[in-house]
Amino acid sequence: MSEGGPAVGRPLALGPVRLRNRFVAAPMERNYCELDGTVTDRYTAYLARRARGGAALVFAEAAYVRADGKGRLRQLGADTDARVPGLARLASAVHDGGALLGVELNHGGRTAQSAVSGFQPVAPSPVPCLPAGGEPPREAPAAEVYELAAAYGEAARRCREAGVDVISIHGAHGYLVHQFLSPAFNLRTDEFADPLRFLGLVVEAVREQAGPGVAVGLRLSAHEGFEGGLTAERTFELVSRARLDLLDFLDVSAGSYEAGQWSIQPAEWEPGLLAPYAGRYRELGLPVGVAGRINTAESAEAIVAGGLADFVSLARALHADPDFPRHALAGRGYRPCIACNYCIDRLGSGEPIPCTVNPGAGREHLIPAPAPAGRGAVPDALAKHGAAPVTPAGPGAVLVVGAGPAGLEVARLLAEQGRRVQVLEREEHVGGLVALAGRLRAYPEHRRLLRWWAAELDRLGVSVRTGTTATREELARHEADAIVLATGGTGRLPDVPGVGLPHVLDVRDWLALGQDVPSSCVIWGADREGVAVADHLAAEGAEVLLLGPQPALAPDVGRRAKILMVPRLMENPKVRILLESTVSAIEPDRLLVRSGGQAEWLPAPGPLLVSHGVVPRPGLLADLLADRRPRLGVHVLGDAGDNGGSLHGCFAAAAEVADALARACTRGQALTPDDTPRGGLRPDGSSPERGGPRS
């Protein structure tokens, strides 16, 4: 922290506008618009909530400037005058939250696909984008290139008319402007072979139409991240010759579609890793922002105070906790983004993107907004830590059994409502599968999530007893109005000969033992857990045979979640992968493996780790059904019921149970069947239908 307060808390001028601090909510695609690109109430409430959370400048996502540049089904549009009223609603809502509104102007170029836009993609040259679908684009004639540049200008006019404060030209991540800059995608021989020609036309058009009261900037990729693309040196050389005299700021990111890990970084990469690239751009005399896994208050402060950038652009961090800026400036805790990329991987579905750790993300429109606070202020109602609406406390002591992710989150939510909460955990530590995952190479941020829970439960006065098994006798000692079972499950071991041998373990049980890395091992199950453990062990030097019935590695997660793991495993000579394969028999040092209708005995030294999902533990539930049930019911969460299988599922189910108990406590009566969330027991003791085990 610099003298006089944190550097990130100081105001900053971007041309004609002034930011109240250095936190910027970066452009992030969300699937919150109508199919025609029109703003919805969901979108308005989402951005307004980030404004109230303390960000100085809140960007909408990249808005397409022409219909053939649309890249997502529910992407924001700035392509016609019909979009102006929606943009105006965004501006008004963000201004009421005390922030400025920014819009990023974009055209997908070769990354757009006709299945989404209805048009053949247009690009500098006919080079398909395989990660986006691989449809061959047509090369834009020179006259049309001028029309495309003019479309950016017209979109800027619409933004100005709507009351937008800041416009950013998207020149990064492999979209149209970036394509003209890149030697990999601009193969032209006419005037637009000059990589700066199109960018210059766009900057001129936007600057002219934006007017003197709107700040105009350029978002750029410091490098493209793949061989044959723009290097950091070449990118800097190009940008230094661009029309900087017409710009008010630069915003530095990295990557392209062919190297998406640089655009949306995985958890195992260092926070703020792009800041050194941004530092060089400050030589050009404009305010500079930087993105790239800035998800801690410490990394944001170090970047600004250290002179590497003038502001920080945050996307996923504010998706996870909209109050991150306010809490960071006040030195308080915040819900951490764990960089799991569940949000990004859901974009292709066309459904509103969720957040693993924040089930309220994208649901802000369902909560009444506070009264407008005016520009430059944060509503007093949000001064309380947590910022979520809290149900008035009523009667209700709740016993939570199990301190895994579902148990910890429901305990936190119930304590926020004023309930008296006690947590029992049979292990000597809390965290369950999150604690185990935090030991793996791919999931270092899970440890931050556990630290956040520990701090929150301490702040809220929740009693957590570890090393305590919840027997029938133990439960009888507690006078609870409700019991929440979050006891997890047991690893599912398939019924094959030899599965009971001592070297056969569920992958979770093996991790819990904390044993040394074996020289060799077999992992049976190529799902998310199996692949993550295989990746970790292989990185530690183990020879790994990874096999499973899955047709691909970790098909239960999206591409971004495994963007580093899968290539590493496939390229590692010490890893053998057999997909669409199963084990028919197990012996101490070999396996009978069936693949493609053929069976073969394979050598299998070392432990055999099985990853076939979990099944609930029914014993404690049966005991509760046999004894007196609490008046507000028994609820089953996470892998103990049918709402585990993922962190997102645990968070969402915990929110459902907390909401149901809040309603019951407010009424002062027992739950009715309609009140019981999925996975909970009904007041009559019956259990809803439950699906099979989930990995």
XYZ file of C-alpha atoms in Angstrom, residues 265-274 292-293:
12
model
C -5.963 -17.826 -17.970
C -6.172 -21.098 -16.008
C -5.926 -21.312 -12.232
C -2.390 -22.626 -12.149
C -0.976 -19.490 -13.796
C 0.287 -16.629 -11.667
C -2.106 -13.754 -10.908
C -1.292 -10.596 -12.822
C 1.015 -12.409 -15.237
C 0.420 -9.882 -18.045
C -4.991 -11.357 -16.733
C -6.017 -13.243 -13.579
